[in-house]
PDB file of C-alpha atoms in Angstrom:
ATOM      1  CA  MET A   1      -3.943   9.244  21.247  1.00 68.00           C
ATOM      2  CA  SER A   2      -4.829   5.713  19.747  1.00 72.00           C
ATOM      3  CA  GLN A   3      -5.011   4.147  23.256  1.00 75.00           C
ATOM      4  CA  GLY A   4      -7.750   6.619  24.433  1.00 72.00           C
ATOM      5  CA  LEU A   5      -9.644   6.430  21.114  1.00 72.00           C
ATOM      6  CA  LEU A   6      -9.273   2.670  20.269  1.00 72.00           C
ATOM      7  CA  GLY A   7      -8.502   1.118  23.607  1.00 73.00           C
ATOM      8  CA  ARG A   8      -5.048  -0.244  22.132  1.00 75.00           C
ATOM      9  CA  GLN A   9      -1.807   1.312  21.097  1.00 78.00           C
ATOM     10  CA  ILE A  10      -1.482   1.986  17.154  1.00 76.00           C
ATOM     11  CA  ASN A  11       2.074   2.993  16.279  1.00 78.00           C
ATOM     12  CA  GLY A  12       1.090   4.460  12.847  1.00 72.00           C
ATOM     13  CA  ILE A  13      -1.270   4.602   9.988  1.00 79.00           C
ATOM     14  CA  TRP A  14       0.979   2.947   7.242  1.00 86.00           C
ATOM     15  CA  HIS A  15       1.213   3.634   3.702  1.00 90.00           C
ATOM     16  CA  THR A  16       3.501   1.151   1.924  1.00 95.00           C
ATOM     17  CA  SER A  17       5.033   0.728  -1.434  1.00 97.00           C
ATOM     18  CA  VAL A  18       7.800  -1.459  -3.108  1.00 97.00           C
ATOM     19  CA  VAL A  19      11.022  -0.392  -4.365  1.00 97.00           C
ATOM     20  CA  VAL A  20      12.717  -2.405  -6.827  1.00 98.00           C
ATOM     21  CA  TYR A  21      14.580  -2.076 -10.108  1.00 98.00           C
ATOM     22  CA  GLY A  22      15.188   1.515  -9.153  1.00 96.00           C
ATOM     23  CA  GLU A  23      11.541   2.543  -9.152  1.00 96.00           C
ATOM     24  CA  GLU A  24       8.990   2.759  -6.308  1.00 96.00           C
ATOM     25  CA  PHE A  25       5.582   1.105  -6.879  1.00 97.00           C
ATOM     26  CA  TYR A  26       2.383   1.671  -5.086  1.00 96.00           C
ATOM     27  CA  TYR A  27      -1.359   1.407  -5.204  1.00 96.00           C
ATOM     28  CA  GLY A  28      -3.941   4.369  -4.444  1.00 92.00           C
ATOM     29  CA  GLY A  29      -6.987   5.875  -5.681  1.00 89.00           C
ATOM     30  CA  MET A  30      -5.502   6.270  -9.240  1.00 92.00           C
ATOM     31  CA  GLY A  31      -4.552   2.562  -9.500  1.00 94.00           C
ATOM     32  CA  ILE A  32      -0.902   0.988  -9.494  1.00 96.00           C
ATOM     33  CA  GLU A  33       1.796   3.718 -10.189  1.00 95.00           C
ATOM     34  CA  SER A  34       5.440   4.148 -10.030  1.00 94.00           C
ATOM     35  CA  CYS A  35       8.115   7.126  -9.457  1.00 93.00           C
ATOM     36  CA  ARG A  36      11.499   7.379  -8.442  1.00 93.00           C
ATOM     37  CA  PRO A  37      11.979   6.305  -4.951  1.00 94.00           C
ATOM     38  CA  CYS A  38      10.625   8.782  -2.335  1.00 92.00           C
ATOM     39  CA  GLY A  39       9.080  10.701  -5.256  1.00 89.00           C
ATOM     40  CA  THR A  40       5.612  10.688  -4.074  1.00 87.00           C
ATOM     41  CA  ILE A  41       4.046  13.751  -2.376  1.00 85.00           C
ATOM     42  CA  LEU A  42       4.498  11.705   0.920  1.00 85.00           C
ATOM     43  CA  GLY A  43       8.130  12.272   0.907  1.00 83.00           C
ATOM     44  CA  PRO A  44      10.670  10.004   2.251  1.00 87.00           C
ATOM     45  CA  PRO A  45       9.474   6.953   4.526  1.00 90.00           C
ATOM     46  CA  ASP A  46       9.624   6.868   8.109  1.00 88.00           C
ATOM     47  CA  GLU A  47      10.848   3.291   8.048  1.00 90.00           C
ATOM     48  CA  ARG A  48      12.154   0.831   5.280  1.00 94.00           C
ATOM     49  CA  LEU A  49      12.133  -2.911   5.363  1.00 95.00           C
ATOM     50  CA  GLU A  50      14.338  -5.033   3.584  1.00 96.00           C
ATOM     51  CA  LEU A  51      12.273  -7.906   2.207  1.00 96.00           C
ATOM     52  CA  GLY A  52      14.836  -9.790   0.392  1.00 95.00           C
ATOM     53  CA  GLU A  53      16.248  -9.990  -3.210  1.00 96.00           C
ATOM     54  CA  THR A  54      14.315 -11.050  -6.255  1.00 98.00           C
ATOM     55  CA  GLU A  55      15.322 -13.314  -9.228  1.00 98.00           C
ATOM     56  CA  ILE A  56      12.264 -12.110 -11.116  1.00 99.00           C
ATOM     57  CA  PRO A  57      13.228 -10.242 -14.314  1.00 99.00           C
ATOM     58  CA  SER A  58      11.910  -6.533 -14.475  1.00 98.00           C
ATOM     59  CA  GLU A  59       9.959  -7.194 -17.657  1.00 98.00           C
ATOM     60  CA  MET A  60       8.221 -10.142 -15.978  1.00 98.00           C
ATOM     61  CA  PHE A  61       7.411  -7.861 -13.140  1.00 98.00           C
ATOM     62  CA  TYR A  62       5.994  -5.137 -15.235  1.00 98.00           C
ATOM     63  CA  GLU A  63       3.795  -7.603 -17.008  1.00 98.00           C
ATOM     64  CA  TYR A  64       2.669  -8.849 -13.623  1.00 98.00           C
ATOM     65  CA  LEU A  65       1.753  -5.330 -12.821  1.00 98.00           C
ATOM     66  CA  ALA A  66      -0.080  -4.531 -15.835  1.00 97.00           C
ATOM     67  CA  GLN A  67      -2.444  -7.753 -15.201  1.00 97.00           C
ATOM     68  CA  LEU A  68      -2.785  -6.522 -11.772  1.00 98.00           C
ATOM     69  CA  GLY A  69      -3.639  -3.007 -12.972  1.00 96.00           C
ATOM     70  CA  GLU A  70      -6.287  -4.397 -15.180  1.00 96.00           C
ATOM     71  CA  SER A  71      -7.874  -6.663 -12.605  1.00 97.00           C
ATOM     72  CA  LYS A  72      -7.322  -6.677  -8.996  1.00 97.00           C
ATOM     73  CA  PHE A  73      -5.939  -3.386  -8.486  1.00 98.00           C
ATOM     74  CA  LEU A  74      -8.138  -1.099 -10.661  1.00 96.00           C
ATOM     75  CA  PRO A  75      -8.618   2.540  -9.304  1.00 94.00           C
ATOM     76  CA  GLN A  76     -12.045   2.027  -8.448  1.00 93.00           C
ATOM     77  CA  LYS A  77     -11.479  -1.198  -6.330  1.00 95.00           C
ATOM     78  CA  TYR A  78      -9.263   0.963  -3.943  1.00 93.00           C
ATOM     79  CA  SER A  79     -10.721   0.920  -0.301  1.00 90.00           C
ATOM     80  CA  LEU A  80      -8.894   2.648   2.690  1.00 87.00           C
ATOM     81  CA  PHE A  81      -9.757  -0.153   4.843  1.00 88.00           C
ATOM     82  CA  ASP A  82     -10.416  -3.260   2.663  1.00 91.00           C
ATOM     83  CA  HIS A  83      -8.240  -2.855  -0.416  1.00 95.00           C
ATOM     84  CA  ASN A  84      -5.296  -0.556  -0.158  1.00 95.00           C
ATOM     85  CA  CYS A  85      -1.558   0.008  -0.659  1.00 96.00           C
ATOM     86  CA  ASN A  86      -0.722  -2.493   1.894  1.00 97.00           C
ATOM     87  CA  ASN A  87      -2.684  -5.148   0.089  1.00 98.00           C
ATOM     88  CA  PHE A  88      -0.797  -4.218  -3.054  1.00 98.00           C
ATOM     89  CA  SER A  89       2.618  -4.185  -1.401  1.00 98.00           C
ATOM     90  CA  ALA A  90       2.192  -7.662   0.210  1.00 98.00           C
ATOM     91  CA  GLU A  91       1.062  -9.094  -3.159  1.00 98.00           C
ATOM     92  CA  ALA A  92       4.019  -7.524  -4.903  1.00 99.00           C
ATOM     93  CA  ALA A  93       6.481  -8.566  -2.249  1.00 98.00           C
ATOM     94  CA  GLN A  94       5.122 -12.108  -2.292  1.00 98.00           C
ATOM     95  CA  PHE A  95       5.497 -12.311  -6.221  1.00 99.00           C
ATOM     96  CA  LEU A  96       9.168 -10.863  -6.002  1.00 99.00           C
ATOM     97  CA  THR A  97      10.469 -12.426  -2.919  1.00 98.00           C
ATOM     98  CA  GLY A  98       8.223 -15.182  -1.804  1.00 98.00           C
ATOM     99  CA  LYS A  99       7.481 -13.177   1.394  1.00 96.00           C
ATOM    100  CA  GLY A 100       4.867 -10.860   2.120  1.00 95.00           C
ATOM    101  CA  ILE A 101       5.150  -7.601   4.444  1.00 97.00           C
ATOM    102  CA  PRO A 102       4.743  -7.563   8.320  1.00 96.00           C
ATOM    103  CA  GLU A 103       1.280  -8.433   9.631  1.00 94.00           C
ATOM    104  CA  TYR A 104       1.242  -5.436  11.924  1.00 92.00           C
ATOM    105  CA  ILE A 105       0.877  -3.650   8.537  1.00 94.00           C
ATOM    106  CA  THR A 106      -1.598  -5.680   6.780  1.00 95.00           C
ATOM    107  CA  ASN A 107      -3.573  -6.367  10.014  1.00 92.00           C
ATOM    108  CA  LEU A 108      -3.799  -2.688  10.885  1.00 90.00           C
ATOM    109  CA  PRO A 109      -7.532  -1.837   9.179  1.00 88.00           C
ATOM    110  CA  SER A 110      -9.124  -5.033  10.777  1.00 90.00           C
ATOM    111  CA  ASP A 111      -7.438  -4.010  14.154  1.00 87.00           C
ATOM    112  CA  VAL A 112      -8.977  -0.442  13.946  1.00 86.00           C
ATOM    113  CA  LEU A 113     -12.350  -1.734  12.582  1.00 87.00           C
ATOM    114  CA  SER A 114     -12.559  -4.275  15.518  1.00 86.00           C
ATOM    115  CA  THR A 115     -13.020  -1.314  17.895  1.00 85.00           C
ATOM    116  CA  PRO A 116     -16.423   0.666  18.314  1.00 85.00           C
ATOM    117  CA  PHE A 117     -14.380   3.757  17.322  1.00 82.00           C
ATOM    118  CA  GLY A 118     -13.175   2.213  14.336  1.00 80.00           C
ATOM    119  CA  GLN A 119     -16.818   1.190  13.372  1.00 84.00           C
ATOM    120  CA  MET A 120     -17.820   4.560  13.798  1.00 82.00           C
ATOM    121  CA  ILE A 121     -15.342   6.270  11.756  1.00 81.00           C
ATOM    122  CA  LYS A 122     -15.352   3.761   8.947  1.00 83.00           C
ATOM    123  CA  GLY A 123     -18.544   5.435   7.471  1.00 78.00           C
ATOM    124  CA  LEU A 124     -16.993   8.719   7.514  1.00 77.00           C
ATOM    125  CA  ILE A 125     -13.702   7.892   5.816  1.00 76.00           C
ATOM    126  CA  GLU A 126     -14.444   4.609   3.836  1.00 69.00           C
ATOM    127  CA  ASN A 127     -14.535   6.672   0.346  1.00 64.00           C
ATOM    128  CA  VAL A 128     -11.293   8.585   1.003  1.00 65.00           C
ATOM    129  CA  GLN A 129      -9.099   8.117  -2.051  1.00 60.00           C
ATOM    130  CA  VAL A 130      -5.254   8.101  -1.332  1.00 65.00           C
ATOM    131  CA  SER A 131      -3.292   9.038  -4.366  1.00 65.00           C
ATOM    132  CA  PRO A 132       0.424   9.602  -3.189  1.00 67.00           C
ATOM    133  CA  GLY A 133       1.457   9.734  -6.789  1.00 62.00           C
ATOM    134  CA  GLN A 134       0.618  13.261  -7.324  1.00 55.00           C
ATOM    135  CA  GLY A 135       4.342  14.004  -6.982  1.00 51.00           C
ATOM    136  CA  GLN A 136       6.731  12.873  -9.558  1.00 53.00           C
ATOM    137  CA  THR A 137       4.798   9.879 -11.191  1.00 54.00           C
ATOM    138  CA  ALA A 138       6.751   8.022 -13.871  1.00 55.00           C
ATOM    139  CA  ARG A 139       3.881   5.799 -15.058  1.00 64.00           C
ATOM    140  CA  HIS A 140       0.548   3.939 -14.667  1.00 70.00           C
ATOM    141  CA  PHE A 141      -0.104   0.267 -14.790  1.00 74.00           C
TER     142      PHE A 141
END
C-alpha cells in the first residue's frame, strides 16, 4: 500500500521503546513513562532488537530520565513527525549502550515527509498524540 501512496515501500510505522532493568521505557503524548515489558496498550512488539548491554547503574539511568522528562522530552514537545518515541529510544539507547537504534526507524518520518503524499497528510495528523501508556503504566518521569 505504501508503494502506491508514497512511491516507495515502507514496511511499518514503528513505535519503539527501550527495555532495561525489567521495565519498558517509552515516550508519547504523556511524556516519558515506564511499565512492565509489553505492558502498554500496544501489546507485544512485532520485533525486538538487541542493542547490547549496559554498565550504567539503574539509579543513574532514572536520574537521566528525570532530567530528560523535565527538558527535552516534555509531553508538550511530542510531535508524531519531529520528536517522538523513536527519538527517545535512540537517545536512551545511546546513553545506555553507546549505540542508537537503526536508521530505517529514525529516518522514517523524514522519508514519509519527503513525498508529496507525506506533505499532504502532515497537516492532518501532526497534532496526533500517541499515548501507549494507557495500559499498565508504572510511573512517569
